[in-house]
Amino acid sequence: MEGIIHSIESLAAVDGEGLRCCVFFAGCPLRCAYCHNPDTWKMEGTRITPETLVKKIARFKTYFGENGGVTFSGGEPLLHAEFLCETVPLLKREQIPYILDTSGQVLLSESVMFLLKEAQGVLLDLKFWDDDSYRTYTGVGIQRTLDMLHALNEIGTKTVLRTVIIPEVNDTKEHIAAYLDLFRGISCVSRYELLSFHTMGFFKYEKLGIKNPFAGKSALSAEKRIELQEFADLKRKNG
């Protein structure tokens, strides 16, 4: 079996705990208005076998330390669930743990559930606070993401929820409170991270000839992100 990868980042520090090798898979079921990797949308890239992929990952093993490993991202890595099910035993043989970075927008198949259970952790994107906003800004509804969140809670996989904060779209404390309500009482969530909308991927839209829905929008300020993160952290702490 072969998977299709877009690229590999050898040493990443923002895709889970510790130093990690990040594998970006091709293909995505969403069309997020703020996506900074539109070049991963199509199922186009380098075809690779599980054996070859693990050999590439293992080259960086000495840098991982106690908390590092490999992060499978995208695109949407769980579109390649069967491929990853063949990859995971090879990683285990090398004693390399993995994290999944996913939108949760896939069916909870047997293969997907296996990968969620075996993962060191999951980075789950909670993109918007309600179904209408999901459909407006991503093209899909919220339910599959919520289904995955509840499945992760049932199996006890450590989960970090992440939301990109976009100026004038979801950048108020009222928005953050609405997000928090969605996972109140979900014990598998170890952390809720707010990420800043940025414009670094805008050039890709021009290169690919794709319309950029947020062309002209400014990046979120660091001060605003910190303010909202502190609000979210305090509100979670106080229940």
Tab-separated table of C-alpha atoms in Angstrom, residues 38-225:
chain	number	residue	atom	x	y	z
A	38	PRO	CA	-4.242	25.207	0.156
A	39	ASP	CA	-1.522	23.311	-1.695
A	40	THR	CA	-2.459	20.240	0.385
A	41	TRP	CA	-6.140	20.177	-0.637
A	42	LYS	CA	-5.806	17.847	-3.607
A	43	MET	CA	-4.718	14.223	-3.391
A	44	GLU	CA	-1.474	15.024	-5.181
A	45	GLY	CA	2.070	14.499	-3.992
A	46	THR	CA	4.740	11.889	-3.428
A	47	ARG	CA	3.623	8.271	-3.233
A	48	ILE	CA	5.387	6.368	-0.485
A	49	THR	CA	5.251	2.967	1.208
A	50	PRO	CA	4.995	2.545	4.996
A	51	GLU	CA	8.489	1.049	5.071
A	52	THR	CA	10.060	3.977	3.234
A	53	LEU	CA	8.213	6.535	5.341
A	54	VAL	CA	9.322	4.955	8.627
A	55	LYS	CA	12.924	4.844	7.418
A	56	LYS	CA	12.752	8.578	6.716
A	57	ILE	CA	11.222	9.299	10.123
A	58	ALA	CA	13.706	7.080	11.977
A	59	ARG	CA	16.618	9.213	10.744
A	60	PHE	CA	15.519	11.919	13.199
A	61	LYS	CA	14.888	9.597	16.151
A	62	THR	CA	17.920	10.763	18.144
A	63	TYR	CA	16.459	14.293	18.295
A	64	PHE	CA	13.043	13.306	19.647
A	65	GLY	CA	13.975	12.864	23.312
A	66	GLU	CA	11.347	11.725	25.807
A	67	ASN	CA	8.402	13.775	24.509
A	68	GLY	CA	9.064	13.971	20.762
A	69	GLY	CA	8.110	11.701	17.891
A	70	VAL	CA	6.271	12.036	14.611
A	71	THR	CA	3.174	14.100	13.905
A	72	PHE	CA	0.890	13.094	11.044
A	73	SER	CA	-0.721	16.227	9.665
A	74	GLY	CA	-1.972	17.529	6.333
A	75	GLY	CA	-4.217	18.081	4.638
A	76	GLU	CA	-6.052	15.421	6.556
A	77	PRO	CA	-3.932	12.433	7.617
A	78	LEU	CA	-6.947	10.268	8.444
A	79	LEU	CA	-7.914	10.182	4.774
A	80	HIS	CA	-4.953	7.776	4.702
A	81	ALA	CA	-6.117	5.703	7.672
A	82	GLU	CA	-5.503	2.289	6.112
A	83	PHE	CA	-1.989	3.321	5.069
A	84	LEU	CA	-1.278	4.578	8.585
A	85	CYS	CA	-2.584	1.328	10.080
A	86	GLU	CA	0.221	-0.425	8.198
A	87	THR	CA	2.714	2.246	9.258
A	88	VAL	CA	2.031	2.232	13.008
A	89	PRO	CA	3.411	-1.297	13.729
A	90	LEU	CA	6.634	-0.301	11.966
A	91	LEU	CA	6.862	2.815	14.137
A	92	LYS	CA	6.308	0.685	17.242
A	93	ARG	CA	9.198	-1.523	16.202
A	94	GLU	CA	11.371	1.601	16.117
A	95	GLN	CA	9.848	2.832	19.404
A	96	ILE	CA	8.659	6.056	17.772
A	97	PRO	CA	5.347	7.452	19.087
A	98	TYR	CA	2.992	9.452	16.906
A	99	ILE	CA	0.465	12.262	17.217
A	100	LEU	CA	-2.420	12.892	14.842
A	101	ASP	CA	-3.212	16.469	13.769
A	102	THR	CA	-6.747	16.232	12.415
A	103	SER	CA	-9.870	18.219	11.673
A	104	GLY	CA	-11.961	15.258	12.816
A	105	GLN	CA	-13.888	15.404	9.551
A	106	VAL	CA	-13.785	11.688	8.776
A	107	LEU	CA	-16.027	8.750	9.579
A	108	LEU	CA	-15.059	6.824	12.700
A	109	SER	CA	-14.134	3.651	10.844
A	110	GLU	CA	-12.376	0.704	12.440
A	111	SER	CA	-9.069	1.942	10.999
A	112	VAL	CA	-9.582	5.466	12.309
A	113	MET	CA	-10.512	4.205	15.775
A	114	PHE	CA	-7.387	2.031	15.865
A	115	LEU	CA	-5.218	5.054	15.063
A	116	LEU	CA	-6.930	7.223	17.685
A	117	LYS	CA	-6.416	4.558	20.362
A	118	GLU	CA	-2.755	3.943	19.527
A	119	ALA	CA	-1.792	7.623	19.278
A	120	GLN	CA	0.434	9.356	21.804
A	121	GLY	CA	-2.080	12.164	21.528
A	122	VAL	CA	-4.382	14.016	19.137
A	123	LEU	CA	-4.386	17.635	18.030
A	124	LEU	CA	-8.024	18.223	17.115
A	125	ASP	CA	-9.060	21.380	15.289
A	126	LEU	CA	-12.201	22.953	16.710
A	127	LYS	CA	-12.656	25.436	13.938
A	128	PHE	CA	-15.896	27.211	14.847
A	129	TRP	CA	-18.478	27.244	17.607
A	130	ASP	CA	-21.618	26.225	15.726
A	131	ASP	CA	-22.766	24.354	12.638
A	132	ASP	CA	-23.665	27.450	10.609
A	133	SER	CA	-20.221	28.989	11.077
A	134	TYR	CA	-18.557	25.677	10.234
A	135	ARG	CA	-20.463	25.467	6.969
A	136	THR	CA	-19.831	29.134	6.112
A	137	TYR	CA	-16.068	29.054	6.660
A	138	THR	CA	-15.079	25.410	6.023
A	139	GLY	CA	-17.751	24.011	3.705
A	140	VAL	CA	-18.722	21.191	6.105
A	141	GLY	CA	-20.764	20.839	9.290
A	142	ILE	CA	-19.536	20.491	12.859
A	143	GLN	CA	-20.975	17.070	13.745
A	144	ARG	CA	-18.118	14.804	12.644
A	145	THR	CA	-15.637	16.844	14.685
A	146	LEU	CA	-17.869	16.583	17.768
A	147	ASP	CA	-18.286	12.851	17.158
A	148	MET	CA	-14.525	12.424	17.117
A	149	LEU	CA	-14.120	14.502	20.272
A	150	HIS	CA	-16.584	12.270	22.126
A	151	ALA	CA	-14.895	9.135	20.745
A	152	LEU	CA	-11.530	10.397	21.993
A	153	ASN	CA	-13.079	11.007	25.394
A	154	GLU	CA	-14.494	7.488	25.528
A	155	ILE	CA	-11.141	5.858	24.760
A	156	GLY	CA	-9.185	8.314	26.902
A	157	THR	CA	-6.732	9.616	24.295
A	158	LYS	CA	-4.972	12.784	25.384
A	159	THR	CA	-6.385	15.587	23.248
A	160	VAL	CA	-5.348	19.165	22.588
A	161	LEU	CA	-8.072	21.274	20.991
A	162	ARG	CA	-6.911	24.098	18.746
A	163	THR	CA	-8.728	27.062	17.212
A	164	VAL	CA	-7.404	29.643	14.775
A	165	ILE	CA	-8.533	33.108	15.870
A	166	ILE	CA	-9.436	35.383	12.963
A	167	PRO	CA	-9.911	39.153	13.368
A	168	GLU	CA	-13.574	40.186	13.186
A	169	VAL	CA	-14.711	36.559	12.794
A	170	ASN	CA	-14.157	34.776	16.126
A	171	ASP	CA	-11.976	37.136	18.145
A	172	THR	CA	-14.191	38.078	21.104
A	173	LYS	CA	-14.502	36.646	24.595
A	174	GLU	CA	-18.104	35.770	23.750
A	175	HIS	CA	-16.849	33.590	20.897
A	176	ILE	CA	-14.318	31.884	23.160
A	177	ALA	CA	-17.010	31.191	25.761
A	178	ALA	CA	-19.118	29.529	23.050
A	179	TYR	CA	-16.189	27.282	22.104
A	180	LEU	CA	-15.610	26.334	25.737
A	181	ASP	CA	-19.235	25.291	26.102
A	182	LEU	CA	-18.738	22.690	23.366
A	183	PHE	CA	-16.255	20.651	25.381
A	184	ARG	CA	-17.265	21.409	28.945
A	185	GLY	CA	-16.870	18.193	30.968
A	186	ILE	CA	-14.799	16.418	28.285
A	187	SER	CA	-11.991	14.984	30.393
A	188	CYS	CA	-9.630	13.936	27.575
A	189	VAL	CA	-8.941	17.588	26.686
A	190	SER	CA	-5.623	18.464	28.311
A	191	ARG	CA	-5.271	21.882	26.727
A	192	TYR	CA	-7.128	24.403	24.582
A	193	GLU	CA	-4.790	26.361	22.307
A	194	LEU	CA	-5.665	29.528	20.440
A	195	LEU	CA	-3.633	30.054	17.279
A	196	SER	CA	-3.185	33.330	15.433
A	197	PHE	CA	-4.557	33.842	11.952
A	198	HIS	CA	-1.644	34.853	9.748
A	199	THR	CA	-1.046	35.811	6.136
A	200	MET	CA	2.120	33.803	5.431
A	201	GLY	CA	0.289	31.409	3.116
A	202	PHE	CA	-1.394	34.084	0.996
A	203	PHE	CA	1.185	33.735	-1.779
A	204	LYS	CA	0.056	30.129	-2.302
A	205	TYR	CA	-3.417	31.274	-3.377
A	206	GLU	CA	-1.928	33.461	-6.081
A	207	LYS	CA	0.434	30.699	-7.197
A	208	LEU	CA	-2.391	28.147	-7.427
A	209	GLY	CA	-4.881	30.559	-8.970
A	210	ILE	CA	-7.304	30.088	-6.070
A	211	LYS	CA	-9.510	32.879	-4.752
A	212	ASN	CA	-8.433	33.949	-1.264
A	213	PRO	CA	-11.581	34.708	0.802
A	214	PHE	CA	-9.581	36.670	3.352
A	215	ALA	CA	-7.299	38.600	1.000
A	216	GLY	CA	-6.583	41.955	2.581
A	217	LYS	CA	-7.297	40.783	6.128
A	218	SER	CA	-4.562	41.508	8.650
A	219	ALA	CA	-2.956	38.926	10.909
A	220	LEU	CA	-4.149	38.628	14.500
A	221	SER	CA	-1.965	40.587	16.895
A	222	ALA	CA	0.070	38.700	19.473
A	223	GLU	CA	-1.487	40.831	22.213
A	224	LYS	CA	-5.019	39.852	21.191
A	225	ARG	CA	-4.190	36.151	21.087
